[in-house]
Amino acid sequence: DTAVSQTPKYLVTQMGNDKSIKCEQNLGHDTMYWYKQDSKKFLKIMFSYNNKELIINETVPNRFSPKSPDKAHLNLHINSLELGDSAVYFCASSQDVREGPEAFFGQGTRLTVV
Amino acid sequence: QKEVEQDPGPLSVPEGAIVSLNCTYSNSAFQYFMWYRQYSRKGPELLMYTYSSGNKEDGRFTAQVDKSSKYISLFIRDSQPSDSATYLCAICWGGNNRKLIWGLGTSLAVNP
């Protein structure tokens, strides 16, 4: 059973297109995250939701819009894709803040914008 | 100054060596100190974490925190080729703020 699963695993698309990445966790966690990992392997948080409520919104272009239909799902929609959006996007989840800081990551979505 | 600094390496060692990986941080208010391992084309996975200061041991892995120096370390004893991966340190404040601040990651290769 996959704890945090993302789809698709690979995504190749042209500049200007709109695309979505989906994430689901079956761990019963309250908090979910989207991270971006660039070509230099630097991992940077983009968004965090706790019980469907946005709690962290880093400086991310408005073209990126997260949506959490329920606490087990957090999707990422990207409008008007640009070359600089090429990266690996990781979804993660963590349990209640009182339980410890561990975040569980999905396998990543490798986005290539051409 | 970045909040977390980590030498990206790469670090190459022979099998059986003791590996020392390190990070420094700038804010003394950080409370959780974590080490994640990331294999190529996989998501990071938590190896271990410490709360506040001190040491923690888990098998061949030992994590140390020196809050006075704002320095955290991960030691790997008897390193194995399967330990070849990128090791990322991450820290956070604790409480309701669960924003992890990440190091760049150190790429480790253990050669048989």
mmCIF file of C-alpha atoms in Angstrom:
data_model
loop_
_atom_site.group_PDB
_atom_site.id
_atom_site.type_symbol
_atom_site.label_atom_id
_atom_site.label_comp_id
_atom_site.label_asym_id
_atom_site.label_seq_id
_atom_site.Cartn_x
_atom_site.Cartn_y
_atom_site.Cartn_z
ATOM 1 C CA ASP A 1 0.000 0.000 0.000
ATOM 2 C CA THR A 2 1.464 3.314 -1.091
ATOM 3 C CA ALA A 3 1.301 5.882 1.699
ATOM 4 C CA VAL A 4 1.597 9.047 -0.404
ATOM 5 C CA SER A 5 0.916 8.649 -4.084
ATOM 6 C CA GLN A 6 1.199 11.220 -6.837
ATOM 7 C CA THR A 7 0.117 11.112 -10.435
ATOM 8 C CA PRO A 8 1.501 11.370 -12.985
ATOM 9 C CA LYS A 9 5.074 10.297 -12.316
ATOM 10 C CA TYR A 10 6.342 12.000 -15.457
ATOM 11 C CA LEU A 11 4.847 14.956 -17.291
ATOM 12 C CA VAL A 12 6.230 16.498 -20.473
ATOM 13 C CA THR A 13 4.322 19.457 -21.846
ATOM 14 C CA GLN A 14 4.706 22.554 -23.936
ATOM 15 C CA MET A 15 5.055 26.084 -22.698
ATOM 16 C CA GLY A 16 1.746 27.813 -22.156
ATOM 17 C CA ASN A 17 -0.187 24.665 -21.341
ATOM 18 C CA ASP A 18 -2.154 24.077 -18.139
ATOM 19 C CA LYS A 19 -1.530 20.891 -16.169
ATOM 20 C CA SER A 20 -2.500 19.281 -12.882
ATOM 21 C CA ILE A 21 -0.726 16.937 -10.506
ATOM 22 C CA LYS A 22 -2.730 14.866 -8.078
ATOM 23 C CA CYS A 23 -1.760 13.627 -4.639
ATOM 24 C CA GLU A 24 -3.436 11.278 -2.224
ATOM 25 C CA GLN A 25 -2.359 9.996 1.183
ATOM 26 C CA ASN A 26 -3.829 7.040 3.049
ATOM 27 C CA LEU A 27 -2.035 7.684 6.328
ATOM 28 C CA GLY A 28 -4.844 9.628 7.961
ATOM 29 C CA HIS A 29 -2.604 12.688 8.249
ATOM 30 C CA ASP A 30 -3.994 16.161 8.761
ATOM 31 C CA THR A 31 -1.370 18.131 6.887
ATOM 32 C CA MET A 32 -0.258 17.920 3.273
ATOM 33 C CA TYR A 33 2.435 19.787 1.377
ATOM 34 C CA TRP A 34 3.726 20.554 -2.080
ATOM 35 C CA TYR A 35 7.468 20.896 -2.543
ATOM 36 C CA LYS A 36 9.507 21.820 -5.585
ATOM 37 C CA GLN A 37 12.960 20.313 -6.102
ATOM 38 C CA ASP A 38 15.043 22.037 -8.735
ATOM 39 C CA SER A 39 17.891 20.692 -10.818
ATOM 40 C CA LYS A 40 20.345 21.444 -8.005
ATOM 41 C CA LYS A 41 18.313 19.219 -5.669
ATOM 42 C CA PHE A 42 17.204 22.133 -3.493
ATOM 43 C CA LEU A 43 13.888 21.292 -1.857
ATOM 44 C CA LYS A 44 11.589 24.248 -1.331
ATOM 45 C CA ILE A 45 8.131 24.261 0.172
ATOM 46 C CA MET A 46 5.368 25.783 -1.917
ATOM 47 C CA PHE A 47 2.151 25.166 -0.017
ATOM 48 C CA SER A 48 0.839 23.427 3.056
ATOM 49 C CA TYR A 49 -2.739 22.524 3.929
ATOM 50 C CA ASN A 50 -4.035 21.441 7.305
ATOM 51 C CA ASN A 51 -7.492 19.866 7.269
ATOM 52 C CA LYS A 52 -8.209 21.474 3.895
ATOM 53 C CA GLU A 53 -7.118 24.896 5.124
ATOM 54 C CA LEU A 54 -4.152 26.667 3.539
ATOM 55 C CA ILE A 55 -1.554 27.350 6.225
ATOM 56 C CA ILE A 56 1.658 27.906 4.293
ATOM 57 C CA ASN A 57 1.777 29.795 1.035
ATOM 58 C CA GLU A 58 5.314 30.625 0.038
ATOM 59 C CA THR A 59 6.236 33.123 -2.625
ATOM 60 C CA VAL A 60 4.896 31.161 -5.548
ATOM 61 C CA PRO A 61 3.553 32.626 -8.805
ATOM 62 C CA ASN A 62 -0.227 32.888 -9.021
ATOM 63 C CA ARG A 63 -0.093 30.396 -11.869
ATOM 64 C CA PHE A 64 0.231 27.705 -9.196
ATOM 65 C CA SER A 65 -3.004 26.917 -7.410
ATOM 66 C CA PRO A 66 -3.373 24.132 -4.867
ATOM 67 C CA LYS A 67 -6.731 22.565 -4.140
ATOM 68 C CA SER A 68 -7.621 20.266 -1.267
ATOM 69 C CA PRO A 69 -11.046 18.633 -1.726
ATOM 70 C CA ASP A 70 -10.563 16.697 1.521
ATOM 71 C CA LYS A 71 -7.740 16.121 3.942
ATOM 72 C CA ALA A 72 -6.517 13.036 2.086
ATOM 73 C CA HIS A 73 -6.061 14.842 -1.230
ATOM 74 C CA LEU A 74 -4.040 17.820 -2.333
ATOM 75 C CA ASN A 75 -3.830 18.659 -6.010
ATOM 76 C CA LEU A 76 -1.641 21.210 -7.748
ATOM 77 C CA HIS A 77 -2.811 23.022 -10.853
ATOM 78 C CA ILE A 78 -0.354 25.024 -12.926
ATOM 79 C CA ASN A 79 -1.486 27.521 -15.549
ATOM 80 C CA SER A 80 0.523 28.864 -18.465
ATOM 81 C CA LEU A 81 3.525 26.648 -17.872
ATOM 82 C CA GLU A 82 6.965 28.189 -18.302
ATOM 83 C CA LEU A 83 10.381 26.626 -18.936
ATOM 84 C CA GLY A 84 11.436 27.530 -15.397
ATOM 85 C CA ASP A 85 8.664 25.369 -13.981
ATOM 86 C CA SER A 86 10.612 22.271 -15.002
ATOM 87 C CA ALA A 87 11.455 20.479 -11.768
ATOM 88 C CA VAL A 88 10.414 17.545 -9.622
ATOM 89 C CA TYR A 89 7.321 18.265 -7.557
ATOM 90 C CA PHE A 90 6.864 16.295 -4.353
ATOM 91 C CA CYS A 91 3.739 15.875 -2.333
ATOM 92 C CA ALA A 92 4.139 15.082 1.360
ATOM 93 C CA SER A 93 1.988 14.627 4.420
ATOM 94 C CA SER A 94 2.489 14.737 8.162
ATOM 95 C CA GLN A 95 0.415 13.879 11.186
ATOM 96 C CA ASP A 96 -0.867 16.206 13.874
ATOM 97 C CA VAL A 97 1.678 18.792 14.915
ATOM 98 C CA ARG A 98 1.770 17.285 18.408
ATOM 99 C CA GLU A 99 2.903 13.916 17.093
ATOM 100 C CA GLY A 100 6.280 14.857 15.652
ATOM 101 C CA PRO A 101 7.744 16.536 12.610
ATOM 102 C CA GLU A 102 8.071 13.588 10.254
ATOM 103 C CA ALA A 103 6.884 14.212 6.710
ATOM 104 C CA PHE A 104 6.185 11.332 4.334
ATOM 105 C CA PHE A 105 6.916 12.024 0.715
ATOM 106 C CA GLY A 106 5.470 10.738 -2.515
ATOM 107 C CA GLN A 107 7.687 9.510 -5.318
ATOM 108 C CA GLY A 108 7.636 12.844 -7.109
ATOM 109 C CA THR A 109 6.321 14.142 -10.431
ATOM 110 C CA ARG A 110 9.048 15.021 -12.880
ATOM 111 C CA LEU A 111 7.726 17.944 -14.911
ATOM 112 C CA THR A 112 9.505 18.948 -18.097
ATOM 113 C CA VAL A 113 8.317 22.019 -19.962
ATOM 114 C CA VAL A 114 9.551 22.264 -23.545
ATOM 115 C CA GLN B 1 23.218 33.991 5.768
ATOM 116 C CA LYS B 2 21.038 31.065 4.784
ATOM 117 C CA GLU B 3 18.973 29.501 7.536
ATOM 118 C CA VAL B 4 20.530 26.089 6.911
ATOM 119 C CA GLU B 5 23.853 25.444 5.226
ATOM 120 C CA GLN B 6 24.977 22.055 3.996
ATOM 121 C CA ASP B 7 27.938 21.162 1.826
ATOM 122 C CA PRO B 8 26.527 19.484 -1.309
ATOM 123 C CA GLY B 9 29.634 17.348 -1.821
ATOM 124 C CA PRO B 10 29.832 14.979 -3.603
ATOM 125 C CA LEU B 11 31.377 12.750 -0.990
ATOM 126 C CA SER B 12 32.939 9.452 -2.064
ATOM 127 C CA VAL B 13 34.112 6.865 0.481
ATOM 128 C CA PRO B 14 35.130 3.200 0.416
ATOM 129 C CA GLU B 15 32.814 0.581 1.827
ATOM 130 C CA GLY B 16 33.184 0.234 5.590
ATOM 131 C CA ALA B 17 34.248 3.846 6.162
ATOM 132 C CA ILE B 18 32.723 6.103 8.790
ATOM 133 C CA VAL B 19 30.857 8.935 7.122
ATOM 134 C CA SER B 20 30.269 12.315 8.724
ATOM 135 C CA LEU B 21 27.628 14.623 7.270
ATOM 136 C CA ASN B 22 27.028 18.078 8.687
ATOM 137 C CA CYS B 23 24.782 21.121 8.608
ATOM 138 C CA THR B 24 24.901 24.482 10.300
ATOM 139 C CA TYR B 25 21.914 26.661 11.038
ATOM 140 C CA SER B 26 21.431 30.268 11.990
ATOM 141 C CA ASN B 27 18.348 30.495 14.235
ATOM 142 C CA SER B 28 18.685 29.201 17.780
ATOM 143 C CA ALA B 29 14.892 28.892 18.063
ATOM 144 C CA PHE B 30 14.799 25.773 15.909
ATOM 145 C CA GLN B 31 13.762 22.721 17.890
ATOM 146 C CA TYR B 32 13.551 19.723 15.551
ATOM 147 C CA PHE B 33 16.561 18.514 13.639
ATOM 148 C CA MET B 34 16.024 15.896 10.992
ATOM 149 C CA TRP B 35 17.984 13.828 8.523
ATOM 150 C CA TYR B 36 16.346 12.576 5.365
ATOM 151 C CA ARG B 37 17.776 10.210 2.798
ATOM 152 C CA GLN B 38 16.861 10.523 -0.867
ATOM 153 C CA TYR B 39 17.697 7.858 -3.411
ATOM 154 C CA SER B 40 17.874 8.827 -7.050
ATOM 155 C CA ARG B 41 14.423 9.469 -8.526
ATOM 156 C CA LYS B 42 12.692 8.856 -5.204
ATOM 157 C CA GLY B 43 11.151 11.061 -2.559
ATOM 158 C CA PRO B 44 13.048 11.875 0.646
ATOM 159 C CA GLU B 45 12.498 9.508 3.550
ATOM 160 C CA LEU B 46 13.120 10.335 7.182
ATOM 161 C CA LEU B 47 16.108 8.578 8.723
ATOM 162 C CA MET B 48 15.909 10.042 12.197
ATOM 163 C CA TYR B 49 15.261 13.214 14.094
ATOM 164 C CA THR B 50 16.223 14.740 17.402
ATOM 165 C CA TYR B 51 14.313 17.206 19.483
ATOM 166 C CA SER B 52 16.324 20.004 21.042
ATOM 167 C CA SER B 53 19.888 18.813 21.651
ATOM 168 C CA GLY B 54 21.794 15.601 22.201
ATOM 169 C CA ASN B 55 22.489 12.387 20.376
ATOM 170 C CA LYS B 56 20.295 9.720 18.910
ATOM 171 C CA GLU B 57 21.425 6.359 17.626
ATOM 172 C CA ASP B 58 19.667 3.939 15.300
ATOM 173 C CA GLY B 59 21.713 1.008 14.116
ATOM 174 C CA ARG B 60 24.645 2.291 12.091
ATOM 175 C CA PHE B 61 23.322 5.867 12.154
ATOM 176 C CA THR B 62 23.945 8.475 14.843
ATOM 177 C CA ALA B 63 22.517 11.989 14.826
ATOM 178 C CA GLN B 64 24.051 14.705 16.951
ATOM 179 C CA VAL B 65 22.910 18.232 17.709
ATOM 180 C CA ASP B 66 25.141 20.889 19.219
ATOM 181 C CA LYS B 67 22.859 23.847 19.881
ATOM 182 C CA SER B 68 25.642 26.002 21.261
ATOM 183 C CA SER B 69 27.440 25.795 17.918
ATOM 184 C CA LYS B 70 24.252 25.520 15.839
ATOM 185 C CA TYR B 71 25.712 22.416 14.264
ATOM 186 C CA ILE B 72 24.079 19.089 13.439
ATOM 187 C CA SER B 73 25.764 15.902 12.300
ATOM 188 C CA LEU B 74 24.878 12.502 10.957
ATOM 189 C CA PHE B 75 27.396 9.707 11.314
ATOM 190 C CA ILE B 76 27.169 6.483 9.351
ATOM 191 C CA ARG B 77 29.284 3.597 10.649
ATOM 192 C CA ASP B 78 30.396 0.684 8.461
ATOM 193 C CA SER B 79 29.024 2.407 5.377
ATOM 194 C CA GLN B 80 27.532 0.189 2.671
ATOM 195 C CA PRO B 81 27.034 0.736 -1.067
ATOM 196 C CA SER B 82 23.299 0.810 -0.315
ATOM 197 C CA ASP B 83 23.920 3.992 1.701
ATOM 198 C CA SER B 84 24.757 5.805 -1.546
ATOM 199 C CA ALA B 85 22.168 8.566 -1.740
ATOM 200 C CA THR B 86 21.660 12.253 -1.060
ATOM 201 C CA TYR B 87 21.334 13.129 2.612
ATOM 202 C CA LEU B 88 19.319 16.218 3.470
ATOM 203 C CA CYS B 89 19.175 17.926 6.818
ATOM 204 C CA ALA B 90 15.967 19.713 7.735
ATOM 205 C CA ILE B 91 15.004 21.768 10.737
ATOM 206 C CA CYS B 92 11.823 23.319 12.056
ATOM 207 C CA TRP B 93 10.551 25.347 14.946
ATOM 208 C CA GLY B 94 8.046 22.914 16.343
ATOM 209 C CA GLY B 95 4.723 23.930 17.816
ATOM 210 C CA ASN B 96 2.112 24.600 15.168
ATOM 211 C CA ASN B 97 4.691 25.799 12.663
ATOM 212 C CA ARG B 98 5.704 22.736 10.699
ATOM 213 C CA LYS B 99 7.545 24.503 7.932
ATOM 214 C CA LEU B 100 10.712 22.528 7.309
ATOM 215 C CA ILE B 101 13.827 24.438 6.344
ATOM 216 C CA TRP B 102 16.034 22.255 4.179
ATOM 217 C CA GLY B 103 19.724 22.019 3.515
ATOM 218 C CA LEU B 104 20.905 21.532 -0.059
ATOM 219 C CA GLY B 105 21.686 17.873 0.556
ATOM 220 C CA THR B 106 25.019 16.053 0.432
ATOM 221 C CA SER B 107 25.511 13.468 -2.289
ATOM 222 C CA LEU B 108 27.229 10.359 -0.886
ATOM 223 C CA ALA B 109 28.742 7.505 -2.879
ATOM 224 C CA VAL B 110 29.973 4.416 -1.028
ATOM 225 C CA ASN B 111 32.250 2.407 -3.280
ATOM 226 C CA PRO B 112 32.506 -1.371 -2.921
#
